[in-house]
Amino acid sequence: MNRKKYFLDAQGLVKQFPAPKGGESLTVFENLNFGINKGEFVCIIGHSGCGKSTIMNILAGLDQASGGVVLMDNKEVAGPSLDRGVVFQNYSLLPWMSCLRNITFAVKSRWPNWSREQVYEHSMKYIEMVGLKGAELRKPSQLSGGMRQRVSIARAFAIEPKLLLLDEPFGALDALTRGMIQEELIKICEQTGQTVFMITHDVDEAILLADRIFLMSNGPNATIAESVVIDIPRHRDREQIIHNPHYYPIRNHLVDFLVKRSKELNDPDTPRVPHSDNARPAYPPEVNPATGQISKLIETETTEGNELTRQVVNLQ
Amino acid sequence: MDAFKNLNVRAALLSLVILVLFLTVWEQGNKAPQSDQPMTEYEQLMGGSEPQARVPNPSDIGALAVEELSDPFYDKGPNDKGIGLQLLYSLKRVMLGYLLAALVAIPVGFLIGMSPLMYKALDPFIQVLKPISPLAWMPLALFILKDSEISSVFVIFICSIWPMLVNTAFGVSAVKKDYLNVARTHELNPLRTAFLVVLPAAAPTILTGMRISIGIAWLVIVAAEMLVGGTGIGYYVWNEWNNLDLTSVVFSILMIGVVGMLLDLMLAKATRVVQYVE
């Protein structure tokens, strides 16, 4: 059996909103299939309105898809869980609690049987990791945006989730602070081997952080058009990465997609794969812009033991 | 000279000037009518009383205030108790009715705020019951409870319940979805969600409701005690009116104001404790 098994597997996700006063309902995205391997850092890029945040909320269990299923570790995602840590764009710290309390309440939820000292030590470890030691007793309102986002990241890492979901975590930060926190994030992810799924608008940020980047076509009726492989070796840093020969081909490919192709794909004249009940999960083709290689996972059914076989086929 | 530039100092000075001006005009414009004629026999018998009753002067009120406040807790029978004792009777009723109202209003307000169904179902009742003057309940309360003491507590209960109920419901329903999402993603059980997230998030709104309630309760207790009689600051005002002792009436009016202000200050301080900056 050479079935490729993803750690997180989204199959045929659809999100529809009923139109006000009857009429046709609005399909934000459809036929969405993607997988994330353990320890992988995946970014998703697309224009506003293609449903990125909705995908994030579905993965977090805060929202429900109109169709399709999300599996994590072969278990269906149904409702929020401490197995998936979420960092929201607006930090979502509880403003009446100190930074430390914001983390300890999460740690206490994760490990209810821990003693007060254990919870404190564990929380302090993550406060130190994001470089906020000394500010832990301050309220979020007394911190800058960058420091607040660090607390939020520390909280998400402190519960040691199997999957970390980041919803445009650096969108509200200035460029300098963003760069600093990105580097911290890289460092922490390398240390912990965390599996991350992140929404971003920033092409350079995505290349710096991700192993793969999902490109979404424009909404409505959006879908993931490609999965771009970033084969730039780690450890990456902001100054060195631009000298890598693969950097600009990848960057140009991404920008070209966002500027031109994301729109074309959404053109109603473009033939669309019909959505039917027996449609097999068709993962988006994996593209390596630097080498020009495109590979596609094709799913075939074999008679042996009712198992599905997936093969990697090189198209180019 | 620097102290003079401070806004608070200047405001305090201005307040003082207004007070002195007001009291002077009152005192000067309210002098006993002078008469060159010798006193009649009746007047002599009455110790030189004035031909007409007048509103007392600030100096008389001040003298009475000093006398009353130097021994506020004396008790010489049902019709002669110190002002402090009377205020304590009123405060006891207010606190009892108010705390009972809080015990009912905050949990019920939580329920209404959490559940749109309960909100819609209970809203008509609240809208009809809220505008009823609390004193209108008094006859019914007296009939059912058969005790004037409990009835006055009930009147306080019924008048202070509405602002707390409405504000709690509003505060709870207005908790930001982000905070609730934090609770959900951290798998907080309903009880921890209520105490860790919803209650602190809604606390400033709830406390504002409690502050409005204590103000209304203090307004209503005076009227309630005038009706019920026996003890309390409301009864005291009415009793002194029946005694034609206007000096005591004005003095007790001032005391009602001072105590009301202190109650409001306490709640304002409590509100500041639970206030948070987003």
XYZ file of C-alpha atoms in Angstrom:
594
model
C 0.000 0.000 0.000
C 1.467 3.300 -0.959
C -1.379 5.424 0.224
C -0.176 8.842 1.119
C -1.565 9.694 4.483
C -1.761 13.268 5.572
C -1.761 14.272 9.216
C -4.463 16.813 8.508
C -6.720 15.927 5.637
C -9.489 18.186 4.316
C -11.773 16.452 1.848
C -14.289 18.193 -0.388
C -14.890 21.191 1.834
C -17.727 23.484 0.759
C -19.008 26.611 2.429
C -22.289 28.121 1.365
C -24.216 30.994 2.821
C -27.957 31.120 2.256
C -28.917 34.196 0.269
C -31.087 36.707 2.091
C -34.781 36.284 1.140
C -34.368 33.034 -0.746
C -32.664 33.318 -4.101
C -29.442 31.600 -4.926
C -27.118 30.822 -2.071
C -23.571 32.109 -2.104
C -20.829 29.522 -2.412
C -17.694 30.963 -0.886
C -15.492 28.010 -1.743
C -16.077 24.506 -3.019
C -14.318 21.260 -3.802
C -11.540 22.076 -1.399
C -9.053 19.280 -0.831
C -5.761 19.594 0.919
C -3.460 17.776 3.237
C -0.777 18.815 5.694
C 2.007 16.515 6.872
C 3.177 16.344 10.450
C 5.785 18.977 11.195
C 4.994 20.859 8.021
C 4.541 24.628 7.832
C 1.837 25.513 5.322
C 0.737 29.000 4.327
C -2.413 29.869 2.443
C -2.542 32.927 0.230
C -5.468 34.449 -1.594
C -7.387 37.630 -2.070
C -9.938 38.861 0.453
C -13.281 37.114 0.148
C -11.972 33.733 -0.947
C -12.816 32.291 2.447
C -9.390 31.886 4.033
C -10.608 32.835 7.480
C -13.606 30.536 7.078
C -11.250 27.643 6.311
C -9.277 28.560 9.415
C -12.432 28.612 11.536
C -13.520 25.247 10.142
C -10.120 23.744 10.964
C -10.331 25.270 14.437
C -13.815 23.810 14.858
C -15.366 27.225 15.420
C -17.341 27.093 12.170
C -18.936 24.264 10.281
C -18.505 23.472 6.613
C -21.610 23.082 4.465
C -20.075 19.937 3.043
C -16.945 17.838 3.236
C -14.923 16.653 6.165
C -11.679 17.497 7.976
C -9.676 14.683 9.488
C -6.844 15.176 11.922
C -4.933 12.071 12.972
C -7.748 10.100 11.259
C -10.301 11.671 13.604
C -12.998 13.974 12.325
C -12.730 17.560 13.466
C -16.006 18.331 15.219
C -15.898 21.393 17.415
C -12.974 23.258 18.977
C -10.259 21.326 20.743
C -7.055 21.980 22.636
C -5.371 19.808 20.008
C -5.580 22.798 17.699
C -4.154 26.040 19.007
C -5.392 29.225 17.372
C -3.705 32.612 17.125
C -6.197 35.187 15.918
C -5.380 38.306 13.973
C -6.571 40.553 16.794
C -4.582 38.562 19.402
C -7.738 37.656 21.357
C -6.168 38.056 24.756
C -8.549 38.497 27.648
C -7.936 42.134 28.608
C -8.846 41.793 32.297
C -6.147 39.188 32.874
C -2.404 39.704 33.071
C -0.291 38.139 30.326
C 0.664 35.328 32.652
C -2.970 34.644 33.592
C -3.851 34.616 29.903
C -1.453 31.705 29.505
C -2.024 29.895 32.803
C -5.771 29.563 32.253
C -5.035 27.862 28.933
C -2.394 25.591 30.475
C -4.781 24.710 33.276
C -7.426 23.746 30.737
C -4.952 21.529 28.933
C -3.670 19.782 32.036
C -6.366 20.143 34.719
C -4.486 17.931 37.172
C -1.303 19.971 37.248
C -0.342 21.731 40.440
C -0.224 25.507 40.602
C 3.595 25.445 40.503
C 3.658 23.178 37.456
C 1.241 25.453 35.597
C 3.263 28.507 36.564
C 6.600 27.037 35.519
C 5.270 25.736 32.225
C 3.665 29.108 31.410
C 6.785 31.034 32.359
C 8.848 28.821 30.073
C 6.812 29.990 27.087
C 6.801 33.607 28.247
C 10.583 33.438 28.273
C 10.579 31.761 24.883
C 8.848 34.756 23.285
C 11.100 37.126 25.203
C 8.506 38.656 27.485
C 10.026 37.828 30.848
C 9.546 40.783 33.161
C 6.352 41.914 31.451
C 4.297 38.872 32.433
C 2.278 40.658 35.109
C 1.210 43.480 32.828
C -2.237 43.668 31.311
C -2.468 43.348 27.513
C -3.531 46.994 27.251
C -0.168 47.979 28.697
C 1.715 46.193 25.921
C 2.463 47.103 22.324
C 0.791 45.218 19.477
C 3.881 43.130 18.868
C 4.168 42.136 22.514
C 0.485 41.221 22.628
C 0.865 38.990 19.607
C 3.823 37.313 21.278
C 1.695 36.546 24.317
C -0.905 35.102 21.994
C 1.740 32.950 20.287
C 3.150 31.864 23.648
C -0.346 30.828 24.711
C -0.862 28.799 21.555
C 2.490 27.025 21.936
C 2.048 26.510 25.684
C -0.884 24.162 25.230
C 1.345 22.098 22.907
C -1.294 21.601 20.224
C -0.931 19.027 17.474
C -1.750 21.704 14.936
C -1.178 25.428 15.234
C -3.528 27.708 13.304
C -2.371 31.253 12.624
C -4.874 33.700 11.131
C -2.855 36.581 9.696
C -1.017 36.886 12.982
C 1.274 39.695 11.884
C -1.213 41.672 9.802
C -1.560 44.477 12.305
C 2.145 44.847 13.081
C 4.685 47.245 11.652
C 7.340 45.800 9.329
C 10.159 45.894 11.873
C 8.217 44.130 14.618
C 6.840 41.664 12.098
C 10.331 40.682 11.006
C 11.430 40.110 14.580
C 8.457 37.943 15.469
C 8.754 35.987 12.225
C 12.286 35.052 13.177
C 11.160 34.041 16.635
C 8.425 31.933 15.081
C 10.952 30.194 12.815
C 13.177 29.505 15.795
C 10.369 28.098 17.926
C 8.992 25.964 15.089
C 12.423 24.516 14.406
C 12.847 23.693 18.090
C 9.442 22.099 18.538
C 8.708 20.633 15.087
C 5.287 22.212 15.275
C 2.767 21.597 12.480
C 1.474 24.989 11.387
C -1.258 26.237 9.082
C -1.122 29.969 8.529
C -3.081 32.581 6.602
C -1.118 35.496 5.249
C -1.332 38.267 2.678
C 2.393 38.742 2.564
C 4.174 36.802 -0.212
C 7.646 37.278 1.300
C 6.448 36.172 4.700
C 4.963 33.020 3.178
C 8.215 32.130 1.372
C 10.247 32.749 4.502
C 8.106 30.562 6.735
C 6.433 27.880 4.645
C 7.300 24.450 3.315
C 4.326 24.670 1.006
C 2.031 27.512 0.008
C -1.584 26.963 -1.004
C -2.810 29.430 -3.609
C -6.492 30.195 -3.590
C -8.436 31.486 -6.564
C -10.793 34.392 -6.052
C -14.184 33.960 -4.462
C -17.007 33.268 -4.733
C -16.658 29.625 -5.749
C -13.013 29.785 -4.758
C -10.811 26.734 -4.528
C -7.185 25.863 -3.907
C -5.592 26.038 -7.322
C -2.027 25.013 -6.530
C 0.225 23.894 -3.790
C 3.584 25.567 -4.300
C 6.607 23.757 -2.897
C 9.229 25.965 -1.259
C 12.422 23.959 -1.443
C 14.698 26.597 0.041
C 16.696 24.838 2.764
C 16.338 25.683 6.407
C 17.480 27.407 8.546
C 16.199 30.448 6.656
C 16.667 34.034 7.616
C 15.364 37.181 6.070
C 18.682 38.512 4.827
C 20.046 35.296 3.320
C 16.889 33.939 1.744
C 16.764 36.500 -1.067
C 20.133 35.312 -2.323
C 18.847 31.798 -2.845
C 18.444 31.139 -6.587
C 14.992 29.669 -6.012
C 13.700 32.729 -4.214
C 12.751 34.974 -7.118
C 11.251 32.287 -9.375
C 8.985 31.326 -6.481
C 8.190 34.909 -5.649
C 7.383 35.786 -9.254
C 5.178 32.744 -9.560
C 3.212 33.741 -6.451
C 2.835 37.368 -7.472
C 1.816 36.347 -10.989
C -0.846 34.108 -9.522
C -2.213 36.789 -7.224
C -2.225 39.503 -9.872
C -3.414 37.552 -12.915
C -4.285 33.910 -12.571
C -6.377 34.052 -9.380
C -8.850 36.173 -11.347
C -8.776 34.064 -14.514
C -9.459 30.899 -12.572
C -12.541 32.519 -11.158
C -13.801 33.490 -14.618
C -17.138 31.749 -15.183
C -15.964 30.861 -18.709
C -13.157 28.725 -17.323
C -14.332 25.113 -17.335
C -14.914 23.873 -13.846
C -14.649 20.387 -12.459
C -18.250 19.368 -11.830
C -18.995 18.703 -8.200
C -20.610 15.338 -7.863
C -21.164 12.908 -5.035
C -18.663 10.376 -6.268
C -15.948 12.939 -6.845
C -12.714 11.705 -5.346
C -10.600 14.083 -3.345
C -8.410 15.734 -5.920
C -5.541 17.415 -4.195
C -4.235 20.517 -5.896
C -1.193 19.917 -8.130
C 2.163 20.499 -6.461
C 4.164 23.092 -8.277
C 7.841 23.873 -7.939
C 8.328 27.176 -9.731
C 12.110 26.998 -9.418
C 12.462 23.693 -11.275
C 9.277 23.962 -13.330
C 8.117 20.592 -12.054
C 4.427 19.894 -11.549
C 3.298 16.720 -9.853
C -0.176 15.507 -9.206
C -1.605 13.014 -6.806
C -3.991 10.781 -8.653
C -6.266 8.541 -6.776
C -7.156 5.132 -8.059
C -9.267 2.482 -6.491
C -7.953 -1.038 -6.279
C -9.980 -4.087 -5.553
C -7.567 -5.285 -2.892
C -9.116 -4.813 0.524
C -11.119 -1.771 -0.456
C -8.075 0.430 -0.204
C -7.415 3.567 -2.043
C -4.081 3.934 -3.758
C -2.567 7.224 -4.586
C 0.271 7.640 -6.965
C 2.474 10.565 -7.637
C 2.513 11.261 -11.340
C 4.865 13.695 -12.906
C 3.181 15.756 -15.532
C 6.227 17.522 -16.723
C 0.258 80.464 42.889
C 0.891 77.154 41.149
C -1.877 75.503 43.105
C -4.254 78.081 41.669
C -3.634 76.804 38.164
C -4.845 73.344 39.108
C -8.356 72.801 37.748
C -9.473 70.873 40.831
C -8.293 73.585 43.195
C -10.043 76.251 41.200
C -13.238 74.206 40.995
C -13.200 73.630 44.758
C -12.726 77.337 45.388
C -15.596 78.190 43.071
C -17.825 75.636 44.806
C -16.990 77.238 48.124
C -17.795 80.718 46.808
C -21.161 79.536 45.451
C -21.978 77.864 48.775
C -21.099 80.907 50.857
C -23.021 83.190 48.510
C -26.080 80.959 48.597
C -26.059 80.627 52.379
C -25.545 84.366 52.879
C -28.442 85.264 50.616
C -30.586 82.699 52.364
C -29.642 83.892 55.836
C -29.961 87.612 55.027
C -33.160 87.312 53.030
C -34.876 85.221 55.641
C -34.685 87.413 58.769
C -37.410 87.399 61.358
C -39.754 90.379 60.816
C -38.849 93.187 63.214
C -41.624 94.913 65.075
C -41.442 98.127 67.135
C -44.615 97.250 68.959
C -44.254 95.586 72.313
C -45.094 91.950 72.426
C -48.633 90.981 73.092
C -49.457 88.877 76.059
C -49.839 85.816 73.853
C -46.435 86.396 72.332
C -44.897 86.731 75.751
C -46.531 83.489 76.833
C -45.105 81.789 73.757
C -41.620 83.024 74.582
C -41.649 85.709 71.909
C -42.658 83.504 69.011
C -42.873 84.851 65.507
C -46.209 85.716 63.926
C -45.488 83.496 60.927
C -43.652 80.198 60.460
C -40.538 80.500 58.295
C -38.091 78.199 56.568
C -35.228 77.827 59.022
C -32.001 79.706 58.498
C -28.695 77.988 57.640
C -27.333 78.931 61.036
C -30.213 77.164 62.780
C -29.709 74.101 60.607
C -25.977 74.177 61.284
C -26.551 74.341 65.007
C -28.970 71.410 64.840
C -26.554 69.432 62.674
C -23.796 69.865 65.265
C -26.138 68.821 68.030
C -27.544 65.807 66.178
C -24.248 64.594 64.809
C -22.525 64.823 68.187
C -24.838 62.061 69.434
C -26.278 60.354 66.337
C -27.205 56.995 67.851
C -29.304 57.828 70.920
C -32.605 56.056 71.348
C -35.243 57.662 73.552
C -38.284 55.729 72.431
C -40.150 55.361 69.163
C -40.464 59.072 68.427
C -37.030 60.256 69.434
C -34.101 58.417 67.864
C -30.790 59.828 66.654
C -30.335 60.588 62.952
C -27.600 57.965 62.668
C -29.898 55.285 64.026
C -32.646 56.265 61.587
C -30.216 56.183 58.683
C -29.025 52.748 59.761
C -32.585 51.442 59.759
C -33.025 52.739 56.214
C -29.661 51.385 55.075
C -30.486 47.974 56.506
C -33.697 47.814 54.461
C -32.002 49.113 51.343
C -29.139 46.635 51.628
C -31.452 43.697 52.271
C -33.743 44.474 49.334
C -30.838 45.399 47.092
C -28.793 42.275 47.790
C -31.838 40.039 47.301
C -32.446 41.805 43.989
C -28.815 41.253 42.955
C -29.082 37.562 43.869
C -32.056 37.230 41.533
C -31.189 39.758 38.817
C -27.617 38.713 38.048
C -28.239 34.974 37.476
C -31.490 35.642 35.608
C -29.785 38.393 33.598
C -27.029 35.888 32.765
C -29.628 33.422 31.533
C -31.410 36.043 29.439
C -28.156 37.329 28.028
C -26.937 33.844 27.096
C -30.136 32.599 25.523
C -31.895 34.571 22.788
C -34.956 32.399 23.414
C -35.188 33.384 27.073
C -34.522 36.983 26.110
C -37.460 37.061 23.732
C -39.701 35.107 26.080
C -39.063 37.248 29.150
C -38.795 40.614 27.432
C -42.562 41.433 27.455
C -42.747 40.800 31.202
C -39.749 42.985 31.887
C -41.070 45.774 29.689
C -44.424 45.823 31.515
C -43.079 45.405 35.038
C -40.152 47.810 34.733
C -42.096 51.105 34.489
C -44.328 50.364 37.494
C -43.636 52.740 40.349
C -42.292 50.576 43.153
C -44.694 52.184 45.627
C -47.615 50.887 43.591
C -46.631 47.421 44.823
C -46.944 48.494 48.452
C -50.659 47.672 49.036
C -50.270 44.279 47.406
C -47.066 43.637 49.341
C -48.723 44.603 52.630
C -51.656 42.321 51.909
C -49.604 39.323 50.868
C -46.644 39.672 53.227
C -48.696 41.028 56.163
C -45.667 42.821 57.559
C -44.727 46.428 56.916
C -41.017 45.794 57.477
C -40.840 43.004 54.911
C -43.037 45.010 52.553
C -40.642 47.935 52.495
C -37.765 45.529 51.791
C -39.850 44.051 48.990
C -40.432 47.492 47.492
C -36.660 48.084 47.468
C -36.174 44.642 45.939
C -38.640 45.286 43.144
C -37.293 48.736 42.289
C -33.625 47.763 42.221
C -34.046 44.524 40.294
C -34.739 46.049 36.855
C -31.592 48.055 36.121
C -29.430 45.145 37.310
C -31.413 42.624 35.274
C -31.438 44.656 32.086
C -27.774 45.640 32.349
C -26.614 42.109 33.165
C -28.539 40.722 30.204
C -27.153 43.397 27.922
C -23.589 43.014 29.205
C -23.659 39.236 28.856
C -25.184 39.272 25.376
C -22.661 41.896 24.244
C -19.556 39.898 25.237
C -17.284 39.952 22.208
C -17.357 36.837 20.077
C -13.545 36.795 20.144
C -13.547 36.218 23.892
C -16.078 33.430 23.555
C -13.976 31.886 20.794
C -10.987 31.942 23.142
C -13.100 30.044 25.657
C -14.234 27.564 22.998
C -10.801 26.882 21.533
C -9.502 26.237 25.047
C -12.329 23.818 25.774
C -13.523 25.706 28.840
C -16.594 24.085 30.397
C -19.698 26.282 30.772
C -18.936 27.104 34.393
C -15.352 28.188 33.695
C -16.526 30.103 30.640
C -19.041 31.946 32.805
C -16.579 32.842 35.542
C -13.363 33.283 33.541
C -14.728 34.973 30.436
C -18.354 36.126 30.460
C -18.544 37.529 33.981
C -15.343 39.622 33.814
C -16.218 40.788 30.304
C -19.694 41.890 31.370
C -18.695 43.105 34.848
C -18.416 46.823 33.998
C -21.924 46.816 32.497
C -23.307 44.805 35.409
C -21.730 47.177 37.927
C -23.218 50.157 36.086
C -26.630 48.543 36.499
C -25.915 47.993 40.198
C -24.958 51.642 40.550
C -28.205 52.819 38.960
C -30.098 50.405 41.214
C -28.584 51.608 44.480
C -29.464 55.181 43.526
C -33.080 54.262 42.822
C -33.286 52.154 45.990
C -32.150 55.104 48.085
C -34.723 57.350 46.407
C -37.506 54.877 47.029
C -36.731 53.988 50.654
C -37.620 57.536 51.806
C -41.052 57.355 50.205
C -41.597 53.784 51.390
C -40.785 54.659 54.984
C -43.071 57.676 54.868
C -45.860 55.220 54.040
C -44.871 52.455 56.401
C -43.709 54.517 59.366
C -42.039 53.371 62.557
C -38.355 53.836 61.854
C -36.001 54.993 59.123
C -34.981 58.271 57.567
C -38.193 58.585 55.524
C -40.273 58.186 58.640
C -38.003 60.720 60.386
C -38.646 63.374 57.709
C -42.370 62.850 57.872
C -42.387 62.755 61.678
C -40.485 66.048 61.932
C -42.933 67.566 59.441
C -45.766 66.481 61.708
C -43.856 68.047 64.600
C -43.549 71.235 62.506
C -39.799 71.039 63.078
C -38.649 72.307 59.687
C -35.046 72.637 60.843
C -34.901 68.889 61.350
C -36.622 68.329 58.007
C -34.008 70.336 56.126
C -31.210 68.694 58.109
C -32.500 65.202 57.310
C -32.875 66.131 53.619
C -29.186 67.003 53.625
C -28.302 63.739 55.336
C -30.278 61.760 52.726
C -28.223 63.482 50.056
C -24.917 62.769 51.774
C -25.655 59.077 52.319
C -26.919 58.712 48.739
C -23.709 60.255 47.482
C -21.599 57.879 49.579
C -23.517 54.856 48.254
C -22.958 56.043 44.700
C -19.245 56.633 45.364
C -18.849 53.094 46.682
C -20.381 51.587 43.550
C -18.377 53.927 41.326
C -15.209 52.654 43.004
C -16.283 49.049 42.552
C -16.966 49.742 38.876
C -13.460 51.084 38.474
C -12.015 47.897 39.985
C -13.639 45.669 37.339
C -13.100 48.072 34.451
C -10.672 46.873 31.790
C -9.044 48.492 28.782
C -9.255 46.601 25.516
